[in-house]
Short mmCIF file of C-alpha atoms in Angstrom, two decimals:
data_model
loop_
_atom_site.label_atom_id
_atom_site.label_comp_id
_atom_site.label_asym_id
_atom_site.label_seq_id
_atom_site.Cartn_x
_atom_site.Cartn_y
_atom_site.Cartn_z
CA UNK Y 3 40.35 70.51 -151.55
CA UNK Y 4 42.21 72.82 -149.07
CA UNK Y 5 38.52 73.63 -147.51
CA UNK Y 6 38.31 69.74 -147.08
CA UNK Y 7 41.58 69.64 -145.11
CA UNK Y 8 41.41 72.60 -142.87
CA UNK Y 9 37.63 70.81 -142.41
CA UNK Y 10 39.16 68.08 -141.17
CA UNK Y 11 41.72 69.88 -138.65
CA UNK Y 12 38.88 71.50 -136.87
CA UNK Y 13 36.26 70.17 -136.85
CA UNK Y 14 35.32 68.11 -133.37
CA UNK Y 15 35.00 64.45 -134.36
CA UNK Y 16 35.73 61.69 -132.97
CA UNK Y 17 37.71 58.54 -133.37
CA UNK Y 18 38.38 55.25 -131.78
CA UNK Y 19 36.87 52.05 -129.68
CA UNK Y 20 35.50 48.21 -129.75
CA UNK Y 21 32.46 47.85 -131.44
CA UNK Y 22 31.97 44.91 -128.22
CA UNK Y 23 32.31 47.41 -125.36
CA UNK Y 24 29.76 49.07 -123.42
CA UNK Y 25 30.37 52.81 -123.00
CA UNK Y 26 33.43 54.00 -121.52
CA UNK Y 27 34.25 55.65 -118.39
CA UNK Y 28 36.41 58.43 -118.10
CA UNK Y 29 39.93 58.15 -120.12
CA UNK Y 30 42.92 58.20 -118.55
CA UNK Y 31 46.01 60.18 -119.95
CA UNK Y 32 48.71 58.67 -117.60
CA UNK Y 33 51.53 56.53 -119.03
CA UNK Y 34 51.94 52.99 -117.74
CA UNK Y 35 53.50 50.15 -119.49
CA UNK Y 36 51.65 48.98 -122.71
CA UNK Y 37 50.56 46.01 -123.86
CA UNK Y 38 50.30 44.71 -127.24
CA UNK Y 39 47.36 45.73 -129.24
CA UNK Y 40 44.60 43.19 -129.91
CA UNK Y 41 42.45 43.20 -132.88
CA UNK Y 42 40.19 45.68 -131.17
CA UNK Y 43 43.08 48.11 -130.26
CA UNK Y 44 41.90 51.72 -131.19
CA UNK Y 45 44.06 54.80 -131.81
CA UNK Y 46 42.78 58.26 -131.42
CA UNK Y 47 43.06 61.89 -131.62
CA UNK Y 48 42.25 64.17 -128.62
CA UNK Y 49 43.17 67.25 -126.35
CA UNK Y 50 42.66 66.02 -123.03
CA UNK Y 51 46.15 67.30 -122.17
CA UNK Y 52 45.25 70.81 -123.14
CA UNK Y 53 48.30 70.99 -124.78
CA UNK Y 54 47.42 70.27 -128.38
CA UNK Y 55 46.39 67.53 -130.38
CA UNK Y 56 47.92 64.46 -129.52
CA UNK Y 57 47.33 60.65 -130.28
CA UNK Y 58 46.14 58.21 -127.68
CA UNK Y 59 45.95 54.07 -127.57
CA UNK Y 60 42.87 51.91 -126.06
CA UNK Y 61 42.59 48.50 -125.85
CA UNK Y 62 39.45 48.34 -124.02
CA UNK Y 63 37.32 51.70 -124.29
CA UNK Y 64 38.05 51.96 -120.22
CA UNK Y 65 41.61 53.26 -120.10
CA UNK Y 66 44.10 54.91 -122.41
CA UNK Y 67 47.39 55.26 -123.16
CA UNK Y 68 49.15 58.89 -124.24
CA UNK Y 69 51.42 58.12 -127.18
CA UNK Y 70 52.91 61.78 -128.29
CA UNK Y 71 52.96 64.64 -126.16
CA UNK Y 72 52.61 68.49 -127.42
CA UNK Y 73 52.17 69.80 -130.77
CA UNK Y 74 49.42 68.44 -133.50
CA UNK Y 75 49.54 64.93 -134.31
CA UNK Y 76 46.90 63.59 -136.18
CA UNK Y 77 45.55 61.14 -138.52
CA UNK Y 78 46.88 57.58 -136.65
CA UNK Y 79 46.97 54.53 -138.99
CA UNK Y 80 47.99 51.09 -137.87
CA UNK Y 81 50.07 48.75 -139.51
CA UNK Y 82 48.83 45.64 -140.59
CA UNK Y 83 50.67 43.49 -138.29
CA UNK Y 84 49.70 46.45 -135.41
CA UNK Y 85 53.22 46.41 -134.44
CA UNK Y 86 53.68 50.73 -135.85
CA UNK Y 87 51.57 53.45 -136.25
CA UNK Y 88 51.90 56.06 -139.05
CA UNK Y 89 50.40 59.37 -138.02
CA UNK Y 90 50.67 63.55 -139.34
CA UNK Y 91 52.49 65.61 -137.15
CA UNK Y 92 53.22 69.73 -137.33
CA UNK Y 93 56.93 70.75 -137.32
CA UNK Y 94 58.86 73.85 -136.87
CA UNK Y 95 58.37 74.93 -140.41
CA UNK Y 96 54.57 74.96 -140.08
CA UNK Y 97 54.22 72.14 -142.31
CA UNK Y 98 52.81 68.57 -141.30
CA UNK Y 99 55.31 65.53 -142.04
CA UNK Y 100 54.76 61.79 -142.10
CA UNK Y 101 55.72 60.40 -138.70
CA UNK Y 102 55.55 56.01 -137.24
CA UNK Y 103 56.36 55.22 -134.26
CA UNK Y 104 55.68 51.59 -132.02
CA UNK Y 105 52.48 50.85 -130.90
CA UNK Y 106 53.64 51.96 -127.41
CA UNK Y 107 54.55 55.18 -128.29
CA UNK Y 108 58.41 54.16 -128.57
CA UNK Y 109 60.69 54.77 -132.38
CA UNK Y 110 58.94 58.20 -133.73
CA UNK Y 111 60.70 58.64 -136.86
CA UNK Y 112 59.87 61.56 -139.10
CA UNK Y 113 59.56 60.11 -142.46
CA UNK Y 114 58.85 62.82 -144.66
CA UNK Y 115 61.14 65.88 -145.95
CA UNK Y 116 59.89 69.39 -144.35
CA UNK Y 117 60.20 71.12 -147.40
CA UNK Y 118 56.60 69.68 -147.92
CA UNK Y 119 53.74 69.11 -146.48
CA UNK Y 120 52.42 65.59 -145.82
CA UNK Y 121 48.90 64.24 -144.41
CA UNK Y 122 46.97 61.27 -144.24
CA UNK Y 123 49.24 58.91 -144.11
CA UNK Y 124 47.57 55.19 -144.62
CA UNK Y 125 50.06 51.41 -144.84
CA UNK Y 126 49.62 48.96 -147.40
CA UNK Y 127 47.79 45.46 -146.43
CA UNK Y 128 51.29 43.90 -146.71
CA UNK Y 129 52.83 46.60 -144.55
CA UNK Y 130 55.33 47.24 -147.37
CA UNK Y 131 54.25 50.96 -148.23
CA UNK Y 132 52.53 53.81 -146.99
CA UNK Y 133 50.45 55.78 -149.22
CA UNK Y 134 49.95 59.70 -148.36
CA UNK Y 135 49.48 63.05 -149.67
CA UNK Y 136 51.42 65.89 -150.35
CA UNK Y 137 50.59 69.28 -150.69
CA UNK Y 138 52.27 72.13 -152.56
CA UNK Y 139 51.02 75.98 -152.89
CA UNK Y 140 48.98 75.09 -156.37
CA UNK Y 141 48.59 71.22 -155.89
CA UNK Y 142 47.77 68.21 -153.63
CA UNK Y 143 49.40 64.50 -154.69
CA UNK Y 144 49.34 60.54 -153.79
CA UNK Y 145 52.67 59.42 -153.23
CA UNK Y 146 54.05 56.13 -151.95
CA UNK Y 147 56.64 55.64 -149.94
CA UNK Y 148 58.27 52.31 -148.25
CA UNK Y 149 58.15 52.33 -144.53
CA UNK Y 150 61.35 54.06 -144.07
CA UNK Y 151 60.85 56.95 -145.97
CA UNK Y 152 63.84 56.41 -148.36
CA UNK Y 153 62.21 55.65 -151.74
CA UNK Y 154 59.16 57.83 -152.54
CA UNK Y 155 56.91 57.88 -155.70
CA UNK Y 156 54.24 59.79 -156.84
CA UNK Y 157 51.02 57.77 -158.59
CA UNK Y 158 49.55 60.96 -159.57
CA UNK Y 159 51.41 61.82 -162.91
CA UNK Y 160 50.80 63.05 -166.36
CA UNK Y 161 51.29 60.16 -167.42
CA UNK Y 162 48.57 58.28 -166.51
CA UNK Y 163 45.69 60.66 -165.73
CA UNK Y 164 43.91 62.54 -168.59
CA UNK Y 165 44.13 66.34 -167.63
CA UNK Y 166 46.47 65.88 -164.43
CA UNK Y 167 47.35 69.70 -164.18
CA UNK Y 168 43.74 70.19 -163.76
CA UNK Y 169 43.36 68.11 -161.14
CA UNK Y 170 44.28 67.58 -157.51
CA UNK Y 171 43.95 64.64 -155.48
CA UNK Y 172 43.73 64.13 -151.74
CA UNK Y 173 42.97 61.39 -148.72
CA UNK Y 174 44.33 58.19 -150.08
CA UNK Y 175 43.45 54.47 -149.02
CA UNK Y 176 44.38 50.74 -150.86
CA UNK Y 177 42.54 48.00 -152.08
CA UNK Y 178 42.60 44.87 -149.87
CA UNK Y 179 44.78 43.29 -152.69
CA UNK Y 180 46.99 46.30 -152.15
CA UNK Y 181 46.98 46.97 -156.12
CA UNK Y 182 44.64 50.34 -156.00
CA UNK Y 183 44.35 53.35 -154.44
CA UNK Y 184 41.26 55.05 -153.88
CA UNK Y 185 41.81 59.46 -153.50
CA UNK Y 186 39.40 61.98 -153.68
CA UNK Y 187 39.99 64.20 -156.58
CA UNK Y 188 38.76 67.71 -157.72
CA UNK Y 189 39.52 70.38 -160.32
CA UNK Y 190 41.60 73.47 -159.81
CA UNK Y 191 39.87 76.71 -160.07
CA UNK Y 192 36.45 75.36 -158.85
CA UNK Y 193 34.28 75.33 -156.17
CA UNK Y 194 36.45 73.35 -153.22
CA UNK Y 195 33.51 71.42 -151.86
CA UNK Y 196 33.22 69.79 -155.64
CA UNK Y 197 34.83 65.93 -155.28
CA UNK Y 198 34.83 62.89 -156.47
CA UNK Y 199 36.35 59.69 -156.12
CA UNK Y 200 38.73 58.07 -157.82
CA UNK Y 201 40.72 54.71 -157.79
CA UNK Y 202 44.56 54.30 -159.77
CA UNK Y 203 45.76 51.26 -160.30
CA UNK Y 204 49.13 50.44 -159.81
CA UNK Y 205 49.20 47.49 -162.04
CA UNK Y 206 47.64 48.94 -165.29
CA UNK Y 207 47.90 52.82 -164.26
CA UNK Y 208 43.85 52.67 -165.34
CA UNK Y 209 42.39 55.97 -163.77
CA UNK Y 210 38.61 55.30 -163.25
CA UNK Y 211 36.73 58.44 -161.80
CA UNK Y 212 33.15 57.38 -159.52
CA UNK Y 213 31.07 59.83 -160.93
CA UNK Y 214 28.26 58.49 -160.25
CA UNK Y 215 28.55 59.51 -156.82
CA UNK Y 216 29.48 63.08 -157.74
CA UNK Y 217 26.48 64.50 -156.05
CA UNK Y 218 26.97 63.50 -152.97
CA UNK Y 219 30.56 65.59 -153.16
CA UNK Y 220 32.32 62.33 -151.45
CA UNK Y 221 35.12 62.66 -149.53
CA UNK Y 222 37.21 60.28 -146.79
CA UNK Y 223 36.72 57.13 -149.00
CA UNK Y 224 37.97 53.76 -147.07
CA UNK Y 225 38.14 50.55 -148.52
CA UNK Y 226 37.19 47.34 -146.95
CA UNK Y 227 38.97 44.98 -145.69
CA UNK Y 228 36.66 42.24 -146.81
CA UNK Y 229 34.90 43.15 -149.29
CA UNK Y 230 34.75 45.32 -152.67
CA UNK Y 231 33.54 48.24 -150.96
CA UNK Y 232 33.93 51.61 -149.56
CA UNK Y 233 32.59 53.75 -146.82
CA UNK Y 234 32.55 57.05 -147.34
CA UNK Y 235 31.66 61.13 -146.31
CA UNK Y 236 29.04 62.69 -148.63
CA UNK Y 237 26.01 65.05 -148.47
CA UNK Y 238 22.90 64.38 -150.63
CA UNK Y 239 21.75 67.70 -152.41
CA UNK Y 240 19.47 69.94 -150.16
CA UNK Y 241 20.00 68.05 -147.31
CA UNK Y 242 19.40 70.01 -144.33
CA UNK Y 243 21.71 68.20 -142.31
CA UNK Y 244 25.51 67.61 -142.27
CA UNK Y 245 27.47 65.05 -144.26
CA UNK Y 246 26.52 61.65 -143.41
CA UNK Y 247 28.39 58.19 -143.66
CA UNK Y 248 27.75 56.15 -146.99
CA UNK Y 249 28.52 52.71 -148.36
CA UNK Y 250 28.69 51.66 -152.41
CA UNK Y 251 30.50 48.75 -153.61
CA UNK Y 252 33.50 50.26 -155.68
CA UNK Y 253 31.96 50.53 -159.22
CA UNK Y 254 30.11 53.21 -157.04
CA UNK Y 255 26.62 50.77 -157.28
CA UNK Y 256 24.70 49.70 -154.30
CA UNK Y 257 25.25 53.19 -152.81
CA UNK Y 258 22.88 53.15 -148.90
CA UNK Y 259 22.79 55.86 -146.68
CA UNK Y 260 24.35 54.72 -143.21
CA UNK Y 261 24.08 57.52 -140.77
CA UNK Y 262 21.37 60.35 -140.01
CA UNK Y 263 23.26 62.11 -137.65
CA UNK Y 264 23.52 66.52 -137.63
CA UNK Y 265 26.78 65.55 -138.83
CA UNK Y 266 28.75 62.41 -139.21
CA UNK Y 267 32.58 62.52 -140.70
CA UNK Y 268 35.36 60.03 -140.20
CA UNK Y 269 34.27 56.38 -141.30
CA UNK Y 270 36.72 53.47 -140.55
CA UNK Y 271 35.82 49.66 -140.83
CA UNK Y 272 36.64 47.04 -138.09
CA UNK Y 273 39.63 44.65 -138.63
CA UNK Y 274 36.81 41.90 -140.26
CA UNK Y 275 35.21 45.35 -141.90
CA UNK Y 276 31.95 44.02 -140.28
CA UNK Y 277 31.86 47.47 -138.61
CA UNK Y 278 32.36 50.94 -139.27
CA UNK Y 279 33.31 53.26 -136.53
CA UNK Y 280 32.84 56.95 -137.13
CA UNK Y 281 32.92 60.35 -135.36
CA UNK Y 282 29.48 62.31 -134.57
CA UNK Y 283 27.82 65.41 -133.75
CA UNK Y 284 24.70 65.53 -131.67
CA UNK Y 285 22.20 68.59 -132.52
CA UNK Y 286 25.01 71.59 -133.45
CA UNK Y 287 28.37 71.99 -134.65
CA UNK Y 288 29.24 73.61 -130.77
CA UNK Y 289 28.28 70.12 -129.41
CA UNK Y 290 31.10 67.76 -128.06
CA UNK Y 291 32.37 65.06 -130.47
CA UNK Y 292 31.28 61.27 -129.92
CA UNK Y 293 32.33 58.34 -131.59
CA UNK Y 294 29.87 55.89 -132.31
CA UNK Y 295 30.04 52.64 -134.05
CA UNK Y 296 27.42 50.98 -136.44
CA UNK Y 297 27.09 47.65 -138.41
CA UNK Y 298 28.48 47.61 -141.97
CA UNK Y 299 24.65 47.45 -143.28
CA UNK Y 300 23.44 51.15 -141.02
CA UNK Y 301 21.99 49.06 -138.36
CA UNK Y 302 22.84 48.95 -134.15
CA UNK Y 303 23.99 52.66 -133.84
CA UNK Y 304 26.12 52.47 -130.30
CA UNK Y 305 28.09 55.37 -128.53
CA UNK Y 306 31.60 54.69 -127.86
CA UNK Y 307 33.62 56.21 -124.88
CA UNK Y 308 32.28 58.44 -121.86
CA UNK Y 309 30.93 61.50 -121.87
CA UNK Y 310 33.91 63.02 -120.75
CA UNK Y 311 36.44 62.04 -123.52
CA UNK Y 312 36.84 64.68 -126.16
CA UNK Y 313 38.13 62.70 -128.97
CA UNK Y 314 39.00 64.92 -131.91
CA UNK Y 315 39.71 64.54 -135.86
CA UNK Y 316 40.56 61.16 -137.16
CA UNK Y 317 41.18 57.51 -135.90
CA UNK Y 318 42.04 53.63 -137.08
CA UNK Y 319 40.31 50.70 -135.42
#
């Protein structure tokens, strides 16, 4: 699970436009006044400063606004209401905390203790919670926490998942009724790159592992927002190419192939999850990340953003 996440930090992908806009022209990094995000508001990740990884707002695929400035920030996630943005961030320790701040860039609050490390941080459809992970030395957790960081509680217990000291868990997202999460999860002690999915209720505490997507070692699930389905990372076995995006309903049926990229990482659905936006690698892993968007059923591949724009690990449309 720790090869997924350092995966994740460095890999070039890409993150973040309309699915109704033509390609962009170059991004701009200077700060203006902001407006307030529409439905088709996109933050991502990139290092067009040069001075790290920092998190950037578009409303339009043509312009940009720079919302942090320095350090590594990564992982944005809106609110439902698109009024915050949760988001990873490094700190002095070395360890990444839980950070929101406005949609303009305005309130960063750290939200998370430094003792710890934190990632992936991802709200609740009723903007009540954010769900996230936390990593120790020997393990990796879900937690929940309410939006200002005060009362914190871990899903992943003993007590209701069979062999929990086995197990580690990682890259959390809810149900659209907000009543399950869905992690990756794999077993201490063997091979890293061997996942599967998961989803914990928080009603019944039922623990129901997807296994039969276990070949495809699935990681970076995300729920829809409309329907009972998830799109997802995986690699089908001697594949000669990278991972790919995939989409199976959430008994882990229906399961169709969506991208046949060299590598595709980084799925996120559109607001009416009649999209899925996702970062891409042309021909080799020293190519420049693109975004690219594609209809929820693998059809109408489009490039996102210029040519220019190096837009780097993660992103929320």
């Amino acid at each position: 699970m720790k090869t997924i996440y350092l995966f994740l930090f460095l890999v070039f992908v890409a993150t973040g436009c309309s699915a109704c806009k033509d390609n962009a022209s170059l991004i701009s990094s200077e700060i203006g006044k902001i407006i307030e995000p529409n439905k088709e508001s996109i933050v991502y990740v990139s290092t067009q400063t040069q001075r790290g990884f920092e998190i950037y707002l578009t409303h339009d695929a043509r312009s940009s606004h720079l919302l942090t400035w320095g350090g590594f920030s990564l992982a944005p996630d809106w609110s439902p209401d698109k009024r915050w943005i949760t988001y990873e961030r490094g700190v002095g320790t070395g360890k990444l905390q839980i950070w929101k701040m406005r949609y303009d860039g305005s309130g960063k609050k750290m939200l998370t203790r430094p003792e710890h490390n934190s990632q992936v941080p991802r709200w609740s459809p009723d903007g009540r919670f954010i769900a996230f992970t936390r990593m120790t030395e020997d393990r990796s957790d879900i937690f929940i926490m309410d939006t200002s960081g005060n009362s914190v509680r871990q899903i992943t217990t003993p007590m209701n998942i069979p062999a929990w000291n086995e197990l580690i868990f990682g890259l959390p997202d809810w149900s659209r009724d907000g009543e399950k999460i869905i992690c990756t999860v794999s077993r201490i002690g063997r091979i890293e790159d061997e996942t599967s999915l998961a989803i914990i209720s928080l009603v019944s505490s039922d623990f129901v592992v997807l296994s039969s997507l276990d070949s495809l070692q699935p990681v970076y699930p995300r729920w829809s927002p409309a329907r009972d389905e998830i799109a997802f990372v995986g690699r089908a076995p001697n594949d000669t190419k990278g991972p790919q995006i995939y989409r199976a309903n959430i008994g882990g049926q229906n399961l169709k192939q969506l991208s046949d990229a060299f590598l595709a990482r980084e799925p996120d659905w559109s607001w009416d999850g009649e999209w899925i936006i996702y970062s891409r690698l042309g021909k080799s892993i020293q190519d420049p990340p693109e975004l690219w968007v594609m209809n929820r059923d693998g059809t109408h591949h489009r490039k996102l953003l210029g040519d220019s724009v190096n837009a780097y690990v993660y992103g929320n449309w």
